[in-house]
mmCIF file of C-alpha atoms in Angstrom:
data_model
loop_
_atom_site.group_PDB
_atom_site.id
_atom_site.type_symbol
_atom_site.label_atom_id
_atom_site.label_comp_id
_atom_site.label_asym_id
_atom_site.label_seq_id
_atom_site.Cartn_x
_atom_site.Cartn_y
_atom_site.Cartn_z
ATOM 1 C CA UNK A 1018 2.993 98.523 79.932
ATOM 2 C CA UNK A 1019 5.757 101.006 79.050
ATOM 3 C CA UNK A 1020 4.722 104.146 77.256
ATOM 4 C CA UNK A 1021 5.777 104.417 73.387
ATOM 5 C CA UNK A 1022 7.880 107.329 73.021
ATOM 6 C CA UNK A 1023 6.455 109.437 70.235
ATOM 7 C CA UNK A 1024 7.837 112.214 67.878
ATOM 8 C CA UNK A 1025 6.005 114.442 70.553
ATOM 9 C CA UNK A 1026 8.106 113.398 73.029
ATOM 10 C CA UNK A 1027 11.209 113.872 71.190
ATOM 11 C CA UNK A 1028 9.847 117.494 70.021
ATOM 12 C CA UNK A 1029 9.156 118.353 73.924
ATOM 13 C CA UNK A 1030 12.754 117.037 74.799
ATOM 14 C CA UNK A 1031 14.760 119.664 72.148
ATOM 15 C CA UNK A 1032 12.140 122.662 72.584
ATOM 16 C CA UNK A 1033 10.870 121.859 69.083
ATOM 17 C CA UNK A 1034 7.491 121.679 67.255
ATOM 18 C CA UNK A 1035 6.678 118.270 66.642
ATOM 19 C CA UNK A 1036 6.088 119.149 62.645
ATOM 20 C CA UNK A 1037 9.792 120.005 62.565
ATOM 21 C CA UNK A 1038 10.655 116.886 64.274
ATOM 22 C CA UNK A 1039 8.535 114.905 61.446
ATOM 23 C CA UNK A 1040 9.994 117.022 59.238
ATOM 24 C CA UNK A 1041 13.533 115.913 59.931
ATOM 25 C CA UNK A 1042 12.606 112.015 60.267
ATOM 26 C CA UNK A 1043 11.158 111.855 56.913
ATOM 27 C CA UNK A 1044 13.437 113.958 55.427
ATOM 28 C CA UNK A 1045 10.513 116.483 53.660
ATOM 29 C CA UNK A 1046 12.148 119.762 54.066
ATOM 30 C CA UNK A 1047 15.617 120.669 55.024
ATOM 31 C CA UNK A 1048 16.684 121.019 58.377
ATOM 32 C CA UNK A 1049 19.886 122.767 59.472
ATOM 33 C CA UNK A 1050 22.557 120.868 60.892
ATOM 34 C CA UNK A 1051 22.307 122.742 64.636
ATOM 35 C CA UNK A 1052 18.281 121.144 64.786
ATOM 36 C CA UNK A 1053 19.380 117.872 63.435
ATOM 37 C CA UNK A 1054 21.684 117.596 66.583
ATOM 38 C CA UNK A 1055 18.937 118.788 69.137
ATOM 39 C CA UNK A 1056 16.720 116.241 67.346
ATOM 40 C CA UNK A 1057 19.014 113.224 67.753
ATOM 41 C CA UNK A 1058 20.306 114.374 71.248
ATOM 42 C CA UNK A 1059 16.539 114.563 72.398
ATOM 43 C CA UNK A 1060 15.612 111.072 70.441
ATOM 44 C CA UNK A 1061 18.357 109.600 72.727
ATOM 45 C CA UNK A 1062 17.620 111.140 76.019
ATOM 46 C CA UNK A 1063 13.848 109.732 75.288
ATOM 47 C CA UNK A 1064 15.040 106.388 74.092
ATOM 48 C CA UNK A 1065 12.825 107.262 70.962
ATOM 49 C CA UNK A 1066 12.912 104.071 68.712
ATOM 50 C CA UNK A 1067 13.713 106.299 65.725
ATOM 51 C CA UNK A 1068 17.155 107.605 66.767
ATOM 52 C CA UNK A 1069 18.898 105.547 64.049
ATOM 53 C CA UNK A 1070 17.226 107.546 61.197
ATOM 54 C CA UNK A 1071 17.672 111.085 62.850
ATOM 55 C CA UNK A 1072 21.351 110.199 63.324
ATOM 56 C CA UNK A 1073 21.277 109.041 59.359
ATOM 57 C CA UNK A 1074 19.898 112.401 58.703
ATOM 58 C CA UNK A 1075 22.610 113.876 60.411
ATOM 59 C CA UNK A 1076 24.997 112.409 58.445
ATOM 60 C CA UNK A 1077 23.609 113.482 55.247
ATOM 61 C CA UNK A 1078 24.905 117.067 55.232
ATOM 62 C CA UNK A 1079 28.529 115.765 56.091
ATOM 63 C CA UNK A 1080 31.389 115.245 53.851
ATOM 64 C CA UNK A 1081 32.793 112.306 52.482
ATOM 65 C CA UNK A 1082 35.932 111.437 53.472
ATOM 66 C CA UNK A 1083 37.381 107.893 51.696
ATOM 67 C CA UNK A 1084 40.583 106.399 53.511
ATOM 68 C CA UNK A 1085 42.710 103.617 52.220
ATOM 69 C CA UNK A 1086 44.498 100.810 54.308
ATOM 70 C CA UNK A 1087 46.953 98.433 52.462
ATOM 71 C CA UNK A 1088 47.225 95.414 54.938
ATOM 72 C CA UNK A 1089 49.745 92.034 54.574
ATOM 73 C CA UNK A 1090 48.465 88.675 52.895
ATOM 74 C CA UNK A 1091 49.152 85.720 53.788
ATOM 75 C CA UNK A 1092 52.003 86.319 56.646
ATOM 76 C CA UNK A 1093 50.155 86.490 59.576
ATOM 77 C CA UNK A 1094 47.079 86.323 57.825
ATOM 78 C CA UNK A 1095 44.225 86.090 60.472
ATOM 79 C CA UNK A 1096 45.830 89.087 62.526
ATOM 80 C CA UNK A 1097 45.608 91.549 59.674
ATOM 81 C CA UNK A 1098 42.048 90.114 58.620
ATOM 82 C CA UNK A 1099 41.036 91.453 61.973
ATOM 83 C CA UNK A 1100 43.077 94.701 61.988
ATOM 84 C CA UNK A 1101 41.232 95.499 59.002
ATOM 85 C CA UNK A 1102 38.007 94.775 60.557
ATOM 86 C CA UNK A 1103 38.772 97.022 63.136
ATOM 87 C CA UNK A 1104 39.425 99.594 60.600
ATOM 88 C CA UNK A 1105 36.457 99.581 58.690
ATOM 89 C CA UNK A 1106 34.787 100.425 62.474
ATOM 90 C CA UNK A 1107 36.675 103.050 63.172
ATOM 91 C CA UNK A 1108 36.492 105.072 59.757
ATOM 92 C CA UNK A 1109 32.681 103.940 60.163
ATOM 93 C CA UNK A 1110 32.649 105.438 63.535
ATOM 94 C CA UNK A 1111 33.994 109.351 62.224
ATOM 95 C CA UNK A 1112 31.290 111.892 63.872
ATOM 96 C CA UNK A 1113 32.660 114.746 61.071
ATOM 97 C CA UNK A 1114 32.462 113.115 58.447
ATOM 98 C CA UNK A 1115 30.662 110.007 56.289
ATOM 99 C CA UNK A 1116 33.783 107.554 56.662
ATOM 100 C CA UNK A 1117 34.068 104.839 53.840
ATOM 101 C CA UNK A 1118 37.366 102.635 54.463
ATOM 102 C CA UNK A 1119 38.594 100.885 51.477
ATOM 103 C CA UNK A 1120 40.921 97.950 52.784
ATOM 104 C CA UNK A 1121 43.162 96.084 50.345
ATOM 105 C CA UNK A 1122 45.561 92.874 51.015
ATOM 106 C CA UNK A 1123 48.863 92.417 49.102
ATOM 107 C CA UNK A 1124 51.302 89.688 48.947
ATOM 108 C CA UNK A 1125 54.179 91.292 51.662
ATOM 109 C CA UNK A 1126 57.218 90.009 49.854
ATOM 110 C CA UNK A 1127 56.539 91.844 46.601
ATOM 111 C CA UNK A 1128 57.779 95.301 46.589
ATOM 112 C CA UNK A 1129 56.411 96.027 43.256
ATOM 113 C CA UNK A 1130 53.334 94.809 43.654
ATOM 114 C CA UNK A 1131 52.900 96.731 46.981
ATOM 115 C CA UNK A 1132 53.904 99.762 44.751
ATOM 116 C CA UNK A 1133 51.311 99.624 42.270
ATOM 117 C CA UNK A 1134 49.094 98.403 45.296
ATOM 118 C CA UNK A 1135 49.702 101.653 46.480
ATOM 119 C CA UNK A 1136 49.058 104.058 43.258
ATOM 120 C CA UNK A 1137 45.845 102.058 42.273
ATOM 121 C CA UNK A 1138 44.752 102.958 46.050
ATOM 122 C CA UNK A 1139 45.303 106.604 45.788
ATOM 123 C CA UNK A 1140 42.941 107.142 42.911
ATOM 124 C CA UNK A 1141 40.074 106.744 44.925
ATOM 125 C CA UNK A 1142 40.940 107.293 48.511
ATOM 126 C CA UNK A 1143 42.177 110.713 49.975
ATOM 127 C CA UNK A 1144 44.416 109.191 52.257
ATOM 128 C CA UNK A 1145 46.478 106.266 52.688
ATOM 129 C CA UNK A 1146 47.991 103.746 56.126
ATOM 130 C CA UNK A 1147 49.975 100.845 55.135
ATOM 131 C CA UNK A 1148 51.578 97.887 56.876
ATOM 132 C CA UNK A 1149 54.425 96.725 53.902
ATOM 133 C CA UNK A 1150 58.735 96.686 53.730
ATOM 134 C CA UNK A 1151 60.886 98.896 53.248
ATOM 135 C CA UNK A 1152 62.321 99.027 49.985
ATOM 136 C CA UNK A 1153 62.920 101.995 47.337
ATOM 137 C CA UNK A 1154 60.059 101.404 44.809
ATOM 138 C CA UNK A 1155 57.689 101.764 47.898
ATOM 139 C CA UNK A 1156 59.471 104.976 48.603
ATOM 140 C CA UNK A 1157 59.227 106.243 44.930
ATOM 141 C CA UNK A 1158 55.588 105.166 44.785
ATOM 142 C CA UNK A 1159 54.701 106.918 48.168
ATOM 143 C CA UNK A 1160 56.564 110.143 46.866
ATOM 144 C CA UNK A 1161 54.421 110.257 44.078
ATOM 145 C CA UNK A 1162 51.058 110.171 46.009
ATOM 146 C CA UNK A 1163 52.120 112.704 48.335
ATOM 147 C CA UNK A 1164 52.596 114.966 44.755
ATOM 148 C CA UNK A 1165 49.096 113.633 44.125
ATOM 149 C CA UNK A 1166 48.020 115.135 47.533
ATOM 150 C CA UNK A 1167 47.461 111.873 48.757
ATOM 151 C CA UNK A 1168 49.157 111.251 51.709
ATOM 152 C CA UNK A 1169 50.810 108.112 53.658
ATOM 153 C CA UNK A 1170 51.000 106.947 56.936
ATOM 154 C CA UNK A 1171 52.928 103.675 58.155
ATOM 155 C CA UNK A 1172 51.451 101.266 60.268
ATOM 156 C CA UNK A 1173 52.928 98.906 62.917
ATOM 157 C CA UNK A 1174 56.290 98.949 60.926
ATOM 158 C CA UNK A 1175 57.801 102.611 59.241
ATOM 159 C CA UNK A 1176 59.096 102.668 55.681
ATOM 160 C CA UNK A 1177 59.482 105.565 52.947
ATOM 161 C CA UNK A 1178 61.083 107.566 56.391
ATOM 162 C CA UNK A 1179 61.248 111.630 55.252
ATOM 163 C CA UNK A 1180 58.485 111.098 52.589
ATOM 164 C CA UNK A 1181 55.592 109.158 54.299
ATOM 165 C CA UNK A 1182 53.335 111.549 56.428
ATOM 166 C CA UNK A 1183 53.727 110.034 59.916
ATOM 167 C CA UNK A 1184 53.672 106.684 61.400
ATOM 168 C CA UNK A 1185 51.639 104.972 64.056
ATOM 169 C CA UNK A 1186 52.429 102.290 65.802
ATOM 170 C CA UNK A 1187 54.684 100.704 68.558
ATOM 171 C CA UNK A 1188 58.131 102.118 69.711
ATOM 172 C CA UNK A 1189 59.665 98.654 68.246
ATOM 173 C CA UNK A 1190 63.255 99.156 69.537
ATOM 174 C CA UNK A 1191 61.463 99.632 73.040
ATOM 175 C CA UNK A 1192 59.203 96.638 72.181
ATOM 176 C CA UNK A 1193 62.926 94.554 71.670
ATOM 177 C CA UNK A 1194 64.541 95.720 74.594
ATOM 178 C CA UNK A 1195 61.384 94.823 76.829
ATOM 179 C CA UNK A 1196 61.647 91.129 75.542
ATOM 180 C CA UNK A 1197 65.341 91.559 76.036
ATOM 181 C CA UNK A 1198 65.174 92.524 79.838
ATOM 182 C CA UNK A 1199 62.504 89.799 80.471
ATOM 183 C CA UNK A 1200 65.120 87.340 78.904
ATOM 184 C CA UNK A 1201 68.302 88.476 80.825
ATOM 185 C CA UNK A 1202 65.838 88.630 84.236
ATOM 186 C CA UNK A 1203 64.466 85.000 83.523
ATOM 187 C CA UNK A 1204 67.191 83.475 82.082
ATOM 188 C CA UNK A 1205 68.820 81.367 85.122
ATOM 189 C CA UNK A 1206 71.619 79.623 83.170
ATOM 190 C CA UNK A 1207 74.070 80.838 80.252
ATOM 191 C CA UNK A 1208 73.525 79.484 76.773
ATOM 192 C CA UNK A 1209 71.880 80.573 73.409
ATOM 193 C CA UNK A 1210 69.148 83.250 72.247
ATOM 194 C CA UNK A 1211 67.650 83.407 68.907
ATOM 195 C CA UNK A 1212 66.077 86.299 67.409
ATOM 196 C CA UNK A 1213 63.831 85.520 64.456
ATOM 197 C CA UNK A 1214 62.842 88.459 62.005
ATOM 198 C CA UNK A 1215 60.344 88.197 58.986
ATOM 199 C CA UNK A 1216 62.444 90.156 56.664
ATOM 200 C CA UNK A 1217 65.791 92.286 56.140
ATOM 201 C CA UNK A 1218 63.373 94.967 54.527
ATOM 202 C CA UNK A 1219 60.745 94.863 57.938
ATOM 203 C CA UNK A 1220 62.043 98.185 59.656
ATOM 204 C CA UNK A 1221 59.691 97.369 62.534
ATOM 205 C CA UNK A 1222 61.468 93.725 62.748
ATOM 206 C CA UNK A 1223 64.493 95.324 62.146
ATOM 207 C CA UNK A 1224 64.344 97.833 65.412
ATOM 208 C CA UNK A 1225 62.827 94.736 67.534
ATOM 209 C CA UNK A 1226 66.142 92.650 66.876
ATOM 210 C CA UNK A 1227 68.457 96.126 68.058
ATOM 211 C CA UNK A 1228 66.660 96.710 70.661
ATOM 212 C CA UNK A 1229 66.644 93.319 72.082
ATOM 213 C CA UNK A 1230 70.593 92.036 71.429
ATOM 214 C CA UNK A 1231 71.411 95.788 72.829
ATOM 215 C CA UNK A 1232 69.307 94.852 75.706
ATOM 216 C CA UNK A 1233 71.370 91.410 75.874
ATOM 217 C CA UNK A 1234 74.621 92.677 75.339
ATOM 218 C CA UNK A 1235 74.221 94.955 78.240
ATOM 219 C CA UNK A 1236 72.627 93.423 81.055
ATOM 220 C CA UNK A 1237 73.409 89.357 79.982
ATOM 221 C CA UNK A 1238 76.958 89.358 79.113
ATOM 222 C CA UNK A 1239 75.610 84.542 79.636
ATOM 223 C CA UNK A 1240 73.986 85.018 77.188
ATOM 224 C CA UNK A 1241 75.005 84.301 73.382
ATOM 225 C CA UNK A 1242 72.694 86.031 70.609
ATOM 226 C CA UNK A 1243 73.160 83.890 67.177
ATOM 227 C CA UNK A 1244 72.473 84.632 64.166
ATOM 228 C CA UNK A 1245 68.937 85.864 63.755
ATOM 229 C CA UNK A 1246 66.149 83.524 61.598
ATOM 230 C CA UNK A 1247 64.249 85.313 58.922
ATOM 231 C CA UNK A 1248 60.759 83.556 58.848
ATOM 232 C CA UNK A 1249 59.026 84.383 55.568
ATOM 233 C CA UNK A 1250 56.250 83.635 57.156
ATOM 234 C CA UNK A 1251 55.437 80.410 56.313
ATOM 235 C CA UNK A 1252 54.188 77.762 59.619
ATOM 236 C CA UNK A 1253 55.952 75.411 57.934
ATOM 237 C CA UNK A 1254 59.053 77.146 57.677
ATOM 238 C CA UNK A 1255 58.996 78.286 60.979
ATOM 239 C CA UNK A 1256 58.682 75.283 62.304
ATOM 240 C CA UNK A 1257 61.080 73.345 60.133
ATOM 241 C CA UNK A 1258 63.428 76.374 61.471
ATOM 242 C CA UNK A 1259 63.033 76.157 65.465
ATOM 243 C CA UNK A 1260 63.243 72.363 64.941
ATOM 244 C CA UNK A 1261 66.774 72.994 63.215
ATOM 245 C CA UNK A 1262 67.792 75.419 66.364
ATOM 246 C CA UNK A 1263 66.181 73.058 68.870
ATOM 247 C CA UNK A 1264 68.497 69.880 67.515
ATOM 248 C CA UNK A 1265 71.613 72.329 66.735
ATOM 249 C CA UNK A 1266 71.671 74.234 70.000
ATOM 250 C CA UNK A 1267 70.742 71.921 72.985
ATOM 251 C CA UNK A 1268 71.706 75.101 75.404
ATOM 252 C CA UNK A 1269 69.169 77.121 73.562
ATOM 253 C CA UNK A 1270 67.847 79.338 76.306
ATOM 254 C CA UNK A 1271 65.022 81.640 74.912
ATOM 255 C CA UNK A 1272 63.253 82.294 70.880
ATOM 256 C CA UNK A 1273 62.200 86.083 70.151
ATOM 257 C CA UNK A 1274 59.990 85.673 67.338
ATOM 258 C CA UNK A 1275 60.330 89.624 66.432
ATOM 259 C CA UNK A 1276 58.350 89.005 63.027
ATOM 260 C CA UNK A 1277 55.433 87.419 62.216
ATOM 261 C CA UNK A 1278 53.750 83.689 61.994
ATOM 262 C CA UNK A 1279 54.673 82.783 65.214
ATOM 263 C CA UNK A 1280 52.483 79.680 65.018
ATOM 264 C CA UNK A 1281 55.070 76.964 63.286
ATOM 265 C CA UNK A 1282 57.095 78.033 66.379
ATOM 266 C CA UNK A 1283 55.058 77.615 69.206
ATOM 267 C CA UNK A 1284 54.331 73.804 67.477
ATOM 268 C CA UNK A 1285 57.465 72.853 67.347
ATOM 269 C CA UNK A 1286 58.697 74.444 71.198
ATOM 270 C CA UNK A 1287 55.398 72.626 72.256
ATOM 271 C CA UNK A 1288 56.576 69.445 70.456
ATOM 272 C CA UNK A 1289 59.566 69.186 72.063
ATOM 273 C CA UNK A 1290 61.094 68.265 75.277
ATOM 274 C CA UNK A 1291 61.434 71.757 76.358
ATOM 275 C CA UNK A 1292 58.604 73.248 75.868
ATOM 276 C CA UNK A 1293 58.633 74.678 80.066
ATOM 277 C CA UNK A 1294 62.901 75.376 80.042
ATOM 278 C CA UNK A 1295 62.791 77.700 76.575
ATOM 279 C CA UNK A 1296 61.616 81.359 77.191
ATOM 280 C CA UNK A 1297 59.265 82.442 73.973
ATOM 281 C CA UNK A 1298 58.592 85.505 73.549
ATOM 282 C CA UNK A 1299 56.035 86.131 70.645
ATOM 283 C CA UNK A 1300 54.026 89.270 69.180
ATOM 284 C CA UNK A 1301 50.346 90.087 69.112
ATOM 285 C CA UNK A 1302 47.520 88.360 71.039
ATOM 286 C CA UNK A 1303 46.452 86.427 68.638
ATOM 287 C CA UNK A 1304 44.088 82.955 69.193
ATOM 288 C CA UNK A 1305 47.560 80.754 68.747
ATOM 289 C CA UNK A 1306 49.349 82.733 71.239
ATOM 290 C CA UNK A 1307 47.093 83.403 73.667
ATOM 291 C CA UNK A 1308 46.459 79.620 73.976
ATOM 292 C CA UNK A 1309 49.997 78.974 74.099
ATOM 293 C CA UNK A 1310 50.352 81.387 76.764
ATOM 294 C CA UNK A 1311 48.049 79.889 78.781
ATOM 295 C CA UNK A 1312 49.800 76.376 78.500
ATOM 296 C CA UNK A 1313 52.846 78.153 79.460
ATOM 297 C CA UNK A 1314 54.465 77.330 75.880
ATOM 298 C CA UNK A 1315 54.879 80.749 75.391
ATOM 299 C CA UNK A 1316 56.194 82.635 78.211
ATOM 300 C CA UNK A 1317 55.172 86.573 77.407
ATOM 301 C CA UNK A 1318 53.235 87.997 74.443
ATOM 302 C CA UNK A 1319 54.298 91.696 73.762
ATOM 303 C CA UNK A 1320 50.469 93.193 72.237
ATOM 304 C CA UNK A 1321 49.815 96.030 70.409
ATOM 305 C CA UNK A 1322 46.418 97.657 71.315
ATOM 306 C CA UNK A 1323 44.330 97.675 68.406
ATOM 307 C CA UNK A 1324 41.530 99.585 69.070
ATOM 308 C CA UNK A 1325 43.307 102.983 70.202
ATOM 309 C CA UNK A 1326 45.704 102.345 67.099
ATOM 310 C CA UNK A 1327 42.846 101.846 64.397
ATOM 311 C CA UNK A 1328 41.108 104.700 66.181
ATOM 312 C CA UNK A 1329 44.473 107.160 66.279
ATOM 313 C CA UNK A 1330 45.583 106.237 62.666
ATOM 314 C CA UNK A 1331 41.810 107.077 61.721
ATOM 315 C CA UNK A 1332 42.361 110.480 63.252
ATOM 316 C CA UNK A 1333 45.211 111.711 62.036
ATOM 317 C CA UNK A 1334 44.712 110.716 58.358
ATOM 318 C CA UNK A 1335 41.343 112.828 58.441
ATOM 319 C CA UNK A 1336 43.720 115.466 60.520
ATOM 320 C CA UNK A 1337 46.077 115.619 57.680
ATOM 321 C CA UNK A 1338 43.285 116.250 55.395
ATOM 322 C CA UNK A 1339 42.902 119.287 56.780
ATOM 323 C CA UNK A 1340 46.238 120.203 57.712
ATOM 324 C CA UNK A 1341 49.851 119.612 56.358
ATOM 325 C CA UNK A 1342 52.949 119.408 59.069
ATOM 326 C CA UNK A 1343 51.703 115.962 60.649
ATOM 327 C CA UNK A 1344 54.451 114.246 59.763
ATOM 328 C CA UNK A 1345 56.382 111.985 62.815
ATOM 329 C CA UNK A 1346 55.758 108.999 64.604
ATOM 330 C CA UNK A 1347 52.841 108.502 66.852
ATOM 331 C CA UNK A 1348 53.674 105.486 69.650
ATOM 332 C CA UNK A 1349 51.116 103.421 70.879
ATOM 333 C CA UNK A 1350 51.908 101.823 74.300
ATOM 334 C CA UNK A 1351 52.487 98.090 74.118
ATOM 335 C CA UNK A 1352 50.868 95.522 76.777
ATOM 336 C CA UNK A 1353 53.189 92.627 78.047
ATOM 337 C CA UNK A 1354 50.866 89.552 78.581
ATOM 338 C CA UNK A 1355 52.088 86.415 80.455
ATOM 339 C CA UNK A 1356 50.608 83.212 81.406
ATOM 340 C CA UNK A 1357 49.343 84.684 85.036
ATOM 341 C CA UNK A 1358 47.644 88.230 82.989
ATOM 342 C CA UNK A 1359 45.207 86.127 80.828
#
């Protein structure tokens, strides 16, 4: 039978008396920081069954520190439900501080609500990353936190550029021209591309589409780019949408679904005839795309790592808490998943 570790053990292990030890597990008398460290280093070398509670104790002495994340609801709904689970780990898993994350969901379209989304926020959080558009009230409302000492970083997609405090993410125009050279390398025979976006005000959709038509226009000169689809993100509209380019464009070569809610278009390019000949190119492993990859209905899935984003975002809004001058854009290297990667 394996020996029970004791708070002897754990005492012998950092060089300790075992009544300090005791001491620091039940939390009696206070214990400086520098023991509290020895303790829970030692409790983990042992394998003592009460290294949750010294590490607890630990944790006590250090400060709060309350981030906000304002994700997207509704357009790509189950992607952002687990970005912001990620989140909640990471700000969870800060070693100098006690991380709380407070995530929020607003409607995407709605630049005023996003606005007072983002005011409401900065009352109780010291620091602010966002996924949202574009648009002038945003700006106004992120100038006025970062009076407030509150500041904002952009996620995935940049807005409020000059006033937000950094943004992490992609490199989207690289992310564009990477589906735009695996078009023009795959595409065998001349005909049409579409591009679809899911709004004007999206600057990360918006730096996709450039960087894949200036991609195109270089190195396809066959190749026609038409005019690019804004999905709102509805399934059904997205569908009802590729259905309309499928019928209108029988030459239709490849889809770039640059935006979100890629789902209504994989349906209706696995619906139809061609569902092997059309080159799709979608974003973000999600459950729907992955699957389609694997059935070949979706020829390459341009992924955004989540975990070293959540975890780099996480850093550098505690960073700025600390320091001012982090403004610029932190780029997170994109992984390019086709049907033989999975």
């Amino acid at each position: 039978m394996t020996k029970r570790v004791t708070v002897k053990d754990v005492a012998k292990q950092a060089g300790l008396s075992a009544t300090t030890v005791d001491r620091a597990l039940n939390g009696r008398f206070k214990v400086r920081p520098e023991t509290l460290r020895r303790i829970a280093e030692a409790a983990q070398a042992v394998g003592f069954h009460g290294q949750r509670l010294v590490e607890e104790r630990l944790r006590e002495d250090l400060p709060v520190c309350k981030l906000g994340f304002l994700l997207l609801d509704g357009a790509h709904f189950s992607f952002n439900r687990g970005l912001g689970a990620r989140i909640e780990h990471e700000v969870r898993s800060l070693t100098d501080a006690r991380g709380q994350a407070v995530v929020r969901y607003v409607p995407w379209a709605d630049a005023g609500a996003i606005a007072k989304r983002l005011l409401e926020l900065g009352e109780s959080v010291q620091a602010i990353a966002a996924i949202c558009i574009d648009h002038p009230l945003v700006t106004s409302a992120v100038a006025t936190l970062k009076t407030q000492g509150v500041p904002v970083f952009s996620l995935l997609s940049d807005f409020a550029a000059g006033v937000r405090e950094g943004y992490v993410g992609l490199n989207n125009r690289k992310a564009g021209r990477a589906g735009g050279w695996f078009v023009a390398r795959m595409a065998t025979r001349p005909g049409k591309v579409s591009v679809m976006v899911g709004s004007n005000r999206f600057h990360g959709h918006e730096m996709r589409e450039i960087g894949f038509r200036s991609l195109l226009r270089e190195r396809a000169p066959h190749l026609e780019v038409i005019d690019t689809v804004v999905n709102p993100g509805s399934e059904a509209a997205a569908y009802d949408a590729t259905k309309a380019l499928l019928a209108r464009y029988p030459d239709l070569v490849a889809i770039n679904v640059a935006g979100f809610g890629p789902e209504g278009v994989i349906e209706a390019v696995r619906e139809s005839s061609k569902a092997r000949e059309i080159i799709l190119i979608c974003n973000e492993a999600t459950a729907e795309s992955t699957e389609a990859l694997a059935e070949e209905v979706v020829t390459l899935v341009i992924d955004t790592p989540l975990d070293p984003m959540c975890r780099d975002v996480v850093t550098l809004m505690r960073e700025s808490l600390q320091s001012s001058g982090g403004q610029g854009q932190h780029f997170i290297q994109f992984n390019l998943l086709t049907p033989e990667s999975l």
